[in-house]
JSON list of C-alpha atoms in Angstrom, two decimals:
[
{"chain": "A", "resi": 1, "resn": "MET", "atom": "CA", "xyz": [16.41, -20.43, 33.92]},
{"chain": "A", "resi": 2, "resn": "ALA", "atom": "CA", "xyz": [14.96, -17.79, 31.60]},
{"chain": "A", "resi": 3, "resn": "LYS", "atom": "CA", "xyz": [12.23, -15.40, 32.98]},
{"chain": "A", "resi": 4, "resn": "VAL", "atom": "CA", "xyz": [9.36, -14.01, 31.12]},
{"chain": "A", "resi": 5, "resn": "GLU", "atom": "CA", "xyz": [10.79, -10.41, 31.89]},
{"chain": "A", "resi": 6, "resn": "ASP", "atom": "CA", "xyz": [13.90, -11.48, 29.71]},
{"chain": "A", "resi": 7, "resn": "PHE", "atom": "CA", "xyz": [11.86, -12.02, 26.69]},
{"chain": "A", "resi": 8, "resn": "SER", "atom": "CA", "xyz": [9.47, -9.17, 27.09]},
{"chain": "A", "resi": 9, "resn": "ASN", "atom": "CA", "xyz": [12.23, -6.52, 27.04]},
{"chain": "A", "resi": 10, "resn": "LYS", "atom": "CA", "xyz": [13.59, -7.87, 23.74]},
{"chain": "A", "resi": 11, "resn": "SER", "atom": "CA", "xyz": [10.31, -7.45, 21.79]},
{"chain": "A", "resi": 12, "resn": "SER", "atom": "CA", "xyz": [11.04, -6.87, 18.03]},
{"chain": "A", "resi": 13, "resn": "GLN", "atom": "CA", "xyz": [8.52, -4.59, 16.82]},
{"chain": "A", "resi": 14, "resn": "ARG", "atom": "CA", "xyz": [8.48, -4.01, 13.05]},
{"chain": "A", "resi": 15, "resn": "VAL", "atom": "CA", "xyz": [9.19, -0.33, 12.08]},
{"chain": "A", "resi": 16, "resn": "ASN", "atom": "CA", "xyz": [7.67, 0.82, 8.94]},
{"chain": "A", "resi": 17, "resn": "ARG", "atom": "CA", "xyz": [9.90, 2.81, 6.83]},
{"chain": "A", "resi": 18, "resn": "TYR", "atom": "CA", "xyz": [9.02, 4.73, 3.71]},
{"chain": "A", "resi": 19, "resn": "PHE", "atom": "CA", "xyz": [11.23, 5.46, 0.68]},
{"chain": "A", "resi": 20, "resn": "SER", "atom": "CA", "xyz": [10.76, 8.29, -1.61]},
{"chain": "A", "resi": 21, "resn": "GLU", "atom": "CA", "xyz": [9.79, 7.66, -5.17]},
{"chain": "A", "resi": 22, "resn": "SER", "atom": "CA", "xyz": [12.93, 9.24, -6.50]},
{"chain": "A", "resi": 23, "resn": "PHE", "atom": "CA", "xyz": [14.93, 6.74, -4.42]},
{"chain": "A", "resi": 24, "resn": "LYS", "atom": "CA", "xyz": [12.91, 3.81, -5.67]},
{"chain": "A", "resi": 25, "resn": "ARG", "atom": "CA", "xyz": [13.48, 5.05, -9.30]},
{"chain": "A", "resi": 26, "resn": "LYS", "atom": "CA", "xyz": [17.16, 5.34, -8.60]},
{"chain": "A", "resi": 27, "resn": "LYS", "atom": "CA", "xyz": [17.45, 1.81, -7.32]},
{"chain": "A", "resi": 28, "resn": "VAL", "atom": "CA", "xyz": [15.35, 0.46, -10.20]},
{"chain": "A", "resi": 29, "resn": "ARG", "atom": "CA", "xyz": [17.72, 2.24, -12.80]},
{"chain": "A", "resi": 30, "resn": "GLU", "atom": "CA", "xyz": [20.74, 0.62, -10.95]},
{"chain": "A", "resi": 31, "resn": "ILE", "atom": "CA", "xyz": [19.24, -2.72, -11.25]},
{"chain": "A", "resi": 32, "resn": "GLU", "atom": "CA", "xyz": [18.26, -2.32, -14.84]},
{"chain": "A", "resi": 33, "resn": "LYS", "atom": "CA", "xyz": [21.77, -1.13, -15.65]},
{"chain": "A", "resi": 34, "resn": "ASN", "atom": "CA", "xyz": [23.36, -4.13, -13.80]},
{"chain": "A", "resi": 35, "resn": "VAL", "atom": "CA", "xyz": [25.18, -1.84, -11.38]},
{"chain": "A", "resi": 36, "resn": "SER", "atom": "CA", "xyz": [23.51, -3.68, -8.58]},
{"chain": "A", "resi": 37, "resn": "THR", "atom": "CA", "xyz": [21.21, -6.71, -7.97]},
{"chain": "A", "resi": 38, "resn": "VAL", "atom": "CA", "xyz": [17.95, -6.98, -6.27]},
{"chain": "A", "resi": 39, "resn": "LEU", "atom": "CA", "xyz": [19.47, -9.11, -3.58]},
{"chain": "A", "resi": 40, "resn": "GLU", "atom": "CA", "xyz": [22.21, -6.39, -3.01]},
{"chain": "A", "resi": 41, "resn": "VAL", "atom": "CA", "xyz": [19.67, -3.52, -2.77]},
{"chain": "A", "resi": 42, "resn": "SER", "atom": "CA", "xyz": [17.40, -5.77, -0.46]},
{"chain": "A", "resi": 43, "resn": "ARG", "atom": "CA", "xyz": [20.39, -6.38, 1.99]},
{"chain": "A", "resi": 44, "resn": "GLU", "atom": "CA", "xyz": [21.76, -2.98, 1.79]},
{"chain": "A", "resi": 45, "resn": "TYR", "atom": "CA", "xyz": [18.53, -1.21, 2.75]},
{"chain": "A", "resi": 46, "resn": "GLU", "atom": "CA", "xyz": [17.02, -4.21, 4.85]},
{"chain": "A", "resi": 47, "resn": "VAL", "atom": "CA", "xyz": [13.99, -4.26, 2.46]},
{"chain": "A", "resi": 48, "resn": "SER", "atom": "CA", "xyz": [12.39, -7.63, 1.51]},
{"chain": "A", "resi": 49, "resn": "THR", "atom": "CA", "xyz": [13.23, -8.88, -2.10]},
{"chain": "A", "resi": 50, "resn": "THR", "atom": "CA", "xyz": [9.45, -8.74, -2.68]},
{"chain": "A", "resi": 51, "resn": "ALA", "atom": "CA", "xyz": [9.43, -5.06, -2.12]},
{"chain": "A", "resi": 52, "resn": "VAL", "atom": "CA", "xyz": [12.15, -4.47, -4.62]},
{"chain": "A", "resi": 53, "resn": "TYR", "atom": "CA", "xyz": [10.45, -6.48, -7.21]},
{"chain": "A", "resi": 54, "resn": "LYS", "atom": "CA", "xyz": [7.32, -4.45, -6.64]},
{"chain": "A", "resi": 55, "resn": "TRP", "atom": "CA", "xyz": [9.41, -1.43, -7.23]},
{"chain": "A", "resi": 56, "resn": "LEU", "atom": "CA", "xyz": [10.59, -2.89, -10.55]},
{"chain": "A", "resi": 57, "resn": "ASP", "atom": "CA", "xyz": [7.10, -3.60, -11.71]},
{"chain": "A", "resi": 58, "resn": "LYS", "atom": "CA", "xyz": [6.04, -0.15, -10.90]},
{"chain": "A", "resi": 59, "resn": "TYR", "atom": "CA", "xyz": [9.11, 1.99, -11.91]},
{"chain": "A", "resi": 60, "resn": "SER", "atom": "CA", "xyz": [10.91, -0.08, -14.53]},
{"chain": "A", "resi": 61, "resn": "HIS", "atom": "CA", "xyz": [11.06, 1.37, -18.04]},
{"chain": "A", "resi": 62, "resn": "ASN", "atom": "CA", "xyz": [11.50, -2.05, -19.60]},
{"chain": "A", "resi": 63, "resn": "ARG", "atom": "CA", "xyz": [8.47, -3.55, -17.93]},
{"chain": "A", "resi": 64, "resn": "LYS", "atom": "CA", "xyz": [6.18, -0.79, -18.92]},
{"chain": "A", "resi": 65, "resn": "ARG", "atom": "CA", "xyz": [7.06, -1.34, -22.72]},
{"chain": "A", "resi": 66, "resn": "GLY", "atom": "CA", "xyz": [6.73, -4.97, -22.41]},
{"chain": "A", "resi": 67, "resn": "VAL", "atom": "CA", "xyz": [10.42, -5.51, -23.22]},
{"chain": "A", "resi": 68, "resn": "LYS", "atom": "CA", "xyz": [11.65, -8.80, -21.87]},
{"chain": "A", "resi": 69, "resn": "GLN", "atom": "CA", "xyz": [15.38, -9.46, -21.31]},
{"chain": "A", "resi": 70, "resn": "VAL", "atom": "CA", "xyz": [16.40, -12.81, -22.28]},
{"chain": "A", "resi": 71, "resn": "VAL", "atom": "CA", "xyz": [19.94, -14.17, -21.69]},
{"chain": "A", "resi": 72, "resn": "GLU", "atom": "CA", "xyz": [20.88, -17.02, -23.97]},
{"chain": "A", "resi": 73, "resn": "LEU", "atom": "CA", "xyz": [24.03, -19.10, -23.99]},
{"chain": "A", "resi": 74, "resn": "MET", "atom": "CA", "xyz": [26.17, -18.80, -26.98]},
{"chain": "A", "resi": 75, "resn": "SER", "atom": "CA", "xyz": [25.63, -22.41, -27.88]},
{"chain": "A", "resi": 76, "resn": "ASP", "atom": "CA", "xyz": [21.75, -21.98, -27.81]},
{"chain": "A", "resi": 77, "resn": "THR", "atom": "CA", "xyz": [21.94, -19.11, -30.41]},
{"chain": "A", "resi": 78, "resn": "ARG", "atom": "CA", "xyz": [24.16, -21.00, -32.66]},
{"chain": "A", "resi": 79, "resn": "LYS", "atom": "CA", "xyz": [21.63, -24.07, -32.69]},
{"chain": "A", "resi": 80, "resn": "ILE", "atom": "CA", "xyz": [19.00, -21.81, -34.15]}
]
């Protein structure tokens, strides 16, 4: 039977990590150039996808200019 001491030794405390602005900008550029995806960056550096999207909102050149990237299927463009 498990004891309370077994669980108290395995306490998982959150560790706050801070990434430099240059690192965040580099990862945002990689995402914009389709070198990596948000999910890949999130998994590789153990950061939430929400945090990576916040980096995109803050450091993305496309989002600052109001440029939206729209991907359409070939058949949709032919219909127009």
